[in-house]
């Protein structure tokens, strides 16, 4: 087992959506992995999109994958989202060779199978810093080629039946991706979007689903650029950036933290102060919420960059638990959370005593 891919502990929730995703059990709809090199069928076009050529993708057979432990779960439908990840480990290698990319895939698979106890690699595809694209979980390549099949992976906690995940080698917390990786990512996502008829608005990051750093602040910050690039590649209109939940980390100091503290108090966590500092009491409240609601906690072990424990991060799977659908006047702490963001410059306006929706909250907290 490679010690270089402990970020997979970050997505222990990968088993949460379906046990089959983790242990690799299910009904096989496709032939053996060795047939991934067969010629693809003519490309299926999304509405209004032109065909996107299939990029060179190295199959599981080509990089020497182990056989999965059991059958792969393949659904007779398409995924809803294309999700971008970073591997974190083994850091930002300057070895851009194909052989290095193949080794990365073997290391990931070994860790997922031997360390996590999963039936196969958790991600459907891996994209290397040298721009080499490789199949991850067995049958992922054939399923996208078919255009109406989805291999259930283990890369986004609680959502694996609905997402196809791309692991991008490296850690992108404060450095940018290599151009080769970016170009191959655009090509891969464009091809997947056309084959599955997914709109570019369905291109998301891991942190849009779980409270995690992944895919890194820099790469996450380029997702709208990725949507625009894919839209250009397949000839469809650009879309506006989606409203998303912010990610708050322990020790952060800002108005969003203060608003979150008011919202936690509204949920009964009366020992949480409203200082705007993400302190120990705030972290304890967030951890308690994850335990109460059986949300998998995440640990980012990007040791090449820093030793980071993601326990207590407040992100996309926590905000819905503390943002009530009530009018601000119905609760003093809810009203204080809204006023905090207004004073911080939130441009989103509310009228009268309307109940706050999740979209209202996202826009207030932006």
Coordinates of C-alpha atoms in Angstrom, one line a residue:
X1 CA 0.0 0.0 0.0
X2 CA 1.3 3.4 -1.0
X3 CA 1.4 6.0 1.8
X4 CA 1.1 8.6 -0.9
X5 CA -2.7 8.6 -1.2
X6 CA -4.1 9.1 2.2
X7 CA -6.4 11.8 0.8
X8 CA -8.8 8.9 0.3
X9 CA -9.5 9.0 4.0
X10 CA -10.8 12.4 3.1
X11 CA -13.7 10.7 1.3
X12 CA -14.5 7.9 3.6
X13 CA -18.1 9.0 2.7
X14 CA -17.5 7.4 -0.7
X15 CA -19.0 4.2 0.8
X16 CA -21.9 6.2 2.2
X17 CA -24.0 6.5 -1.0
X18 CA -24.0 2.8 -1.6
X19 CA -22.2 -0.1 -0.2
X20 CA -21.6 -1.4 -3.7
X21 CA -19.5 1.7 -4.4
X22 CA -16.9 0.8 -1.8
X23 CA -16.7 -3.0 -2.0
X24 CA -17.3 -3.2 -5.7
X25 CA -20.3 -5.4 -5.6
X26 CA -23.1 -5.1 -8.1
X27 CA -24.4 -6.4 -11.4
X28 CA -21.9 -6.3 -14.3
X29 CA -23.4 -4.8 -17.4
X30 CA -20.2 -4.7 -19.4
X31 CA -17.5 -7.1 -20.6
X32 CA -14.1 -7.5 -19.1
X33 CA -11.8 -4.5 -18.5
X34 CA -9.5 -5.7 -21.3
X35 CA -12.1 -4.6 -23.9
X36 CA -11.8 -1.0 -23.0
X37 CA -9.5 -0.5 -26.0
X38 CA -12.3 -1.3 -28.5
X39 CA -13.3 1.5 -30.9
X40 CA -15.9 3.8 -29.5
X41 CA -19.4 4.2 -31.0
X42 CA -20.1 7.5 -32.8
X43 CA -20.2 10.3 -30.3
X44 CA -23.6 11.2 -28.8
X45 CA -24.4 14.9 -29.0
X46 CA -25.8 16.9 -26.2
X47 CA -28.6 19.3 -27.1
X48 CA -27.1 22.1 -29.0
X49 CA -23.6 20.7 -28.6
X50 CA -21.1 19.6 -31.3
X51 CA -19.3 16.3 -31.0
X52 CA -16.3 16.3 -28.7
X53 CA -13.5 13.9 -29.7
X54 CA -12.5 11.3 -27.3
X55 CA -9.1 12.2 -25.8
X56 CA -6.4 9.5 -25.5
X57 CA -7.4 7.6 -22.4
X58 CA -5.2 4.8 -21.1
X59 CA -7.4 1.9 -19.9
X60 CA -7.1 -0.1 -16.7
X61 CA -5.4 -2.9 -18.7
X62 CA -2.8 -0.5 -20.1
X63 CA -1.6 0.8 -16.7
X64 CA -1.7 -2.7 -15.1
X65 CA -4.7 -2.5 -12.8
X66 CA -5.4 -5.3 -10.4
X67 CA -8.7 -7.1 -11.0
X68 CA -11.5 -5.6 -8.8
X69 CA -12.6 -7.5 -5.7
X70 CA -16.0 -8.5 -7.0
X71 CA -18.3 -7.1 -9.6
X72 CA -18.5 -3.4 -10.5
X73 CA -21.8 -1.7 -9.9
X74 CA -23.0 -0.2 -13.2
X75 CA -26.2 1.8 -13.4
X76 CA -28.4 2.0 -16.5
X77 CA -28.4 5.8 -16.4
X78 CA -26.1 8.7 -16.6
X79 CA -24.5 10.6 -13.7
X80 CA -25.8 14.0 -12.8
X81 CA -22.5 15.8 -12.1
X82 CA -18.9 15.8 -13.3
X83 CA -16.8 16.3 -10.2
X84 CA -13.2 17.7 -10.1
X85 CA -10.8 16.5 -7.4
X86 CA -7.1 16.8 -6.6
X87 CA -5.2 13.8 -5.3
X88 CA -3.2 15.9 -2.8
X89 CA -0.7 13.2 -2.3
X90 CA 2.0 12.6 -3.6
X91 CA 2.3 16.3 -4.1
X92 CA 3.2 18.3 -7.2
X93 CA 5.6 15.9 -8.9
X94 CA 7.8 17.2 -11.8
X95 CA 7.8 13.8 -13.4
X96 CA 5.4 14.3 -16.2
X97 CA 6.0 11.0 -17.9
X98 CA 3.3 8.4 -18.8
X99 CA 5.1 5.8 -16.7
X100 CA 4.7 8.1 -13.6
X101 CA 1.0 8.6 -14.4
X102 CA 0.5 4.8 -14.6
X103 CA 2.3 4.4 -11.2
X104 CA 0.0 7.0 -9.7
X105 CA -3.0 4.9 -10.8
X106 CA -1.5 1.7 -9.3
X107 CA -0.7 3.5 -6.0
X108 CA -4.2 4.9 -5.8
X109 CA -5.8 1.5 -6.5
X110 CA -3.6 -0.3 -4.0
X111 CA -4.5 2.3 -1.3
X112 CA -8.2 2.1 -2.1
X113 CA -8.3 -1.7 -2.1
X114 CA -5.8 -2.5 0.6
X115 CA -6.1 0.6 2.8
X116 CA -9.7 1.5 2.4
X117 CA -11.1 -2.0 1.8
X118 CA -12.8 -0.9 -1.4
X119 CA -13.4 -3.2 -4.4
X120 CA -11.4 -1.0 -6.8
X121 CA -10.2 2.5 -7.4
X122 CA -12.6 5.1 -6.1
X123 CA -12.4 7.6 -9.1
X124 CA -13.6 7.0 -12.6
X125 CA -10.7 8.8 -14.2
X126 CA -7.2 10.1 -13.3
X127 CA -5.5 13.1 -14.9
X128 CA -1.8 13.4 -14.5
X129 CA 0.3 16.6 -14.2
X130 CA 1.8 15.6 -17.5
X131 CA -1.6 15.6 -19.2
X132 CA -2.0 11.9 -19.4
X133 CA -5.6 10.6 -18.8
X134 CA -6.2 7.2 -17.4
X135 CA -9.2 5.1 -16.5
X136 CA -9.7 4.7 -12.8
X137 CA -12.4 2.2 -11.7
X138 CA -12.8 -0.7 -14.1
X139 CA -15.5 -0.2 -16.9
X140 CA -15.6 3.6 -16.5
X141 CA -14.3 4.1 -20.0
X142 CA -16.7 1.8 -21.7
X143 CA -19.6 3.3 -19.7
X144 CA -18.9 6.8 -20.9
X145 CA -18.5 5.5 -24.4
X146 CA -21.9 3.9 -24.2
X147 CA -23.4 7.2 -23.2
X148 CA -26.1 5.7 -21.0
X149 CA -24.2 3.8 -18.3
X150 CA -22.7 5.0 -15.0
X151 CA -20.0 3.1 -13.0
X152 CA -20.6 3.9 -9.3
X153 CA -17.4 5.0 -7.8
X154 CA -16.3 6.1 -4.3
X155 CA -15.1 9.7 -4.5
X156 CA -17.9 12.0 -3.1
X157 CA -19.5 11.2 0.2
X158 CA -23.2 10.5 -0.1
X159 CA -23.4 11.2 -3.8
X160 CA -21.6 8.4 -5.6
X161 CA -24.6 7.2 -7.5
X162 CA -24.9 10.6 -9.1
X163 CA -21.3 11.7 -9.8
X164 CA -18.4 10.8 -12.1
X165 CA -15.1 11.8 -10.5
X166 CA -11.8 13.0 -12.0
X167 CA -8.7 12.9 -9.8
X168 CA -6.2 15.5 -10.9
X169 CA -2.7 14.6 -9.7
X170 CA -1.3 17.2 -7.3
X171 CA -2.4 19.6 -4.6
X172 CA -3.8 23.0 -5.6
X173 CA -4.2 24.8 -2.4
X174 CA -2.0 27.7 -3.3
X175 CA -0.3 26.8 -6.6
X176 CA -1.8 26.5 -10.1
X177 CA -2.2 23.4 -12.2
X178 CA 0.3 22.7 -15.0
X179 CA -0.9 23.7 -18.5
X180 CA -0.8 20.1 -19.7
X181 CA -3.1 19.0 -16.9
X182 CA -5.5 21.9 -17.6
X183 CA -5.7 21.1 -21.3
X184 CA -6.3 17.4 -20.7
X185 CA -8.9 18.2 -18.1
X186 CA -10.8 20.4 -20.5
X187 CA -10.7 17.7 -23.2
X188 CA -11.8 15.0 -20.8
X189 CA -14.7 17.0 -19.3
X190 CA -15.9 18.1 -22.7
X191 CA -16.0 14.5 -24.0
X192 CA -17.9 13.3 -20.9
X193 CA -20.3 16.2 -21.0
X194 CA -21.2 15.4 -24.6
X195 CA -21.4 11.6 -24.1
X196 CA -23.7 12.0 -21.1
X197 CA -25.6 15.1 -22.5
X198 CA -24.7 17.0 -19.3
X199 CA -24.9 20.8 -19.3
X200 CA -21.7 22.6 -18.4
X201 CA -23.4 23.9 -15.2
X202 CA -23.1 20.3 -13.9
X203 CA -19.3 20.6 -13.7
X204 CA -18.6 20.8 -10.0
X205 CA -15.9 20.5 -7.4
X206 CA -15.7 18.0 -4.5
X207 CA -16.2 20.7 -2.0
X208 CA -19.6 21.5 -3.5
X209 CA -20.8 18.2 -1.9
X210 CA -18.6 17.7 1.2
X211 CA -16.8 19.9 3.7
X212 CA -13.3 19.5 2.3
X213 CA -10.5 21.5 0.8
X214 CA -10.6 19.3 -2.4
X215 CA -10.0 20.2 -5.2
X216 CA -7.9 22.9 -3.6
X217 CA -8.6 26.6 -3.5
X218 CA -6.8 27.4 -6.7
X219 CA -8.3 24.7 -8.9
X220 CA -11.7 25.2 -7.3
X221 CA -11.4 28.9 -8.1
X222 CA -11.0 28.0 -11.8
X223 CA -14.1 25.9 -12.1
X224 CA -16.0 28.7 -13.8
X225 CA -13.1 29.0 -16.3
X226 CA -13.4 25.3 -16.8
X227 CA -17.1 25.5 -17.5
X228 CA -16.4 28.3 -20.0
X229 CA -13.6 26.4 -21.7
X230 CA -15.8 23.3 -22.0
X231 CA -18.7 25.4 -23.3
X232 CA -16.4 26.8 -26.0
X233 CA -15.0 23.3 -26.9
X234 CA -18.5 21.8 -27.5
X235 CA -20.1 24.9 -28.9
X236 CA -22.7 25.8 -26.3
X237 CA -23.5 29.0 -24.5
X238 CA -21.6 29.9 -21.3
X239 CA -23.4 29.7 -18.1
X240 CA -23.3 31.9 -15.0
X241 CA -21.4 30.6 -12.0
X242 CA -23.6 28.7 -9.6
X243 CA -24.5 29.8 -6.1
X244 CA -22.4 27.7 -3.8
X245 CA -21.8 27.3 0.0
X246 CA -18.6 28.8 1.3
X247 CA -16.0 26.6 3.1
X248 CA -15.0 27.7 6.6
X249 CA -12.0 26.3 8.3
X250 CA -11.1 26.4 12.0
X251 CA -9.1 29.5 13.0
X252 CA -10.7 31.5 10.1
X253 CA -11.7 35.1 11.1
X254 CA -14.4 36.7 9.0
X255 CA -18.1 37.8 8.8
X256 CA -19.1 34.4 7.4
X257 CA -17.8 32.7 10.6
X258 CA -19.8 35.2 12.8
X259 CA -22.9 34.5 10.7
X260 CA -22.3 30.7 11.1
X261 CA -21.9 31.2 14.9
X262 CA -25.3 32.9 15.1
X263 CA -26.8 30.1 13.1
X264 CA -25.3 27.5 15.4
X265 CA -26.7 29.3 18.4
X266 CA -30.1 29.3 16.7
X267 CA -29.7 25.5 16.5
X268 CA -29.1 25.3 20.3
X269 CA -25.4 25.5 20.6
X270 CA -25.5 28.2 23.2
X271 CA -21.8 27.8 24.2
X272 CA -20.7 29.2 20.8
X273 CA -19.7 32.8 20.9
X274 CA -20.2 35.3 18.1
X275 CA -16.7 36.7 17.8
X276 CA -16.2 35.9 14.1
X277 CA -13.3 33.6 15.1
X278 CA -13.7 30.0 14.2
X279 CA -12.6 28.8 17.7
X280 CA -12.7 25.5 19.5
X281 CA -16.3 25.9 20.6
X282 CA -17.4 26.5 17.0
X283 CA -15.5 23.5 15.9
X284 CA -17.0 21.3 18.6
X285 CA -20.5 22.4 17.4
X286 CA -19.7 21.5 13.8
X287 CA -18.3 18.1 14.8
X288 CA -21.4 17.5 16.9
X289 CA -23.6 18.2 13.9
X290 CA -21.7 15.8 11.7
X291 CA -22.1 13.1 14.4
X292 CA -25.8 13.7 15.0
X293 CA -26.6 13.6 11.3
X294 CA -24.1 10.8 10.5
X295 CA -22.1 12.9 8.1
X296 CA -18.7 11.4 7.3
X297 CA -15.9 13.7 8.5
X298 CA -13.0 14.3 6.2
X299 CA -9.3 14.3 6.8
X300 CA -7.1 15.9 4.2
X301 CA -3.7 14.3 4.6
X302 CA -1.8 16.4 2.1
X303 CA 1.4 15.9 4.0
X304 CA 3.6 17.2 1.2
X305 CA 2.0 20.6 1.6
X306 CA 1.1 20.6 5.3
X307 CA -0.4 18.4 7.9
X308 CA -4.1 19.3 7.7
X309 CA -7.0 17.8 9.7
X310 CA -10.3 18.6 8.0
X311 CA -12.3 17.6 11.0
X312 CA -14.7 20.5 11.9
X313 CA -14.6 22.1 8.4
X314 CA -17.9 23.8 7.7
X315 CA -19.0 23.4 4.1
X316 CA -21.6 22.2 1.7
X317 CA -22.9 19.3 3.8
X318 CA -23.1 21.4 7.0
X319 CA -24.6 24.7 5.9
X320 CA -28.0 23.1 5.0
X321 CA -28.3 21.9 8.6
X322 CA -28.0 25.4 10.1
X323 CA -29.6 27.7 7.5
X324 CA -33.4 27.6 8.4
X325 CA -36.2 28.3 6.0
X326 CA -37.6 31.0 8.2
X327 CA -38.0 34.7 8.0
X328 CA -35.2 36.6 9.8
X329 CA -37.7 38.1 12.2
X330 CA -38.7 34.7 13.5
X331 CA -35.4 34.2 15.4
X332 CA -33.0 36.8 16.8
X333 CA -29.9 34.8 16.0
X334 CA -31.1 34.2 12.4
X335 CA -31.7 37.9 12.1
X336 CA -28.2 38.6 13.5
X337 CA -26.7 36.3 10.9
X338 CA -28.4 38.1 8.1
X339 CA -27.5 41.5 9.5
X340 CA -23.9 40.4 9.9
X341 CA -23.6 39.6 6.2
X342 CA -25.4 42.8 5.2
X343 CA -22.9 44.8 7.2
X344 CA -20.1 42.9 5.5
X345 CA -21.4 44.0 2.1
X346 CA -23.8 41.3 1.0
X347 CA -25.7 42.6 -2.0
X348 CA -28.5 40.1 -1.8
X349 CA -31.7 41.8 -0.6
X350 CA -34.7 40.3 1.1
X351 CA -38.2 41.8 1.1
X352 CA -40.5 41.8 4.1
X353 CA -40.8 38.7 6.2
X354 CA -40.2 36.2 3.4
X355 CA -38.7 32.8 4.4
X356 CA -35.1 32.3 3.5
X357 CA -34.3 29.7 0.9
X358 CA -31.0 27.9 0.4
X359 CA -30.3 30.2 -2.5
X360 CA -30.9 33.2 -0.3
X361 CA -28.4 31.9 2.2
X362 CA -25.8 31.1 -0.4
X363 CA -26.1 34.6 -1.9
X364 CA -26.0 36.3 1.5
X365 CA -22.9 34.3 2.6
X366 CA -21.0 34.8 -0.7

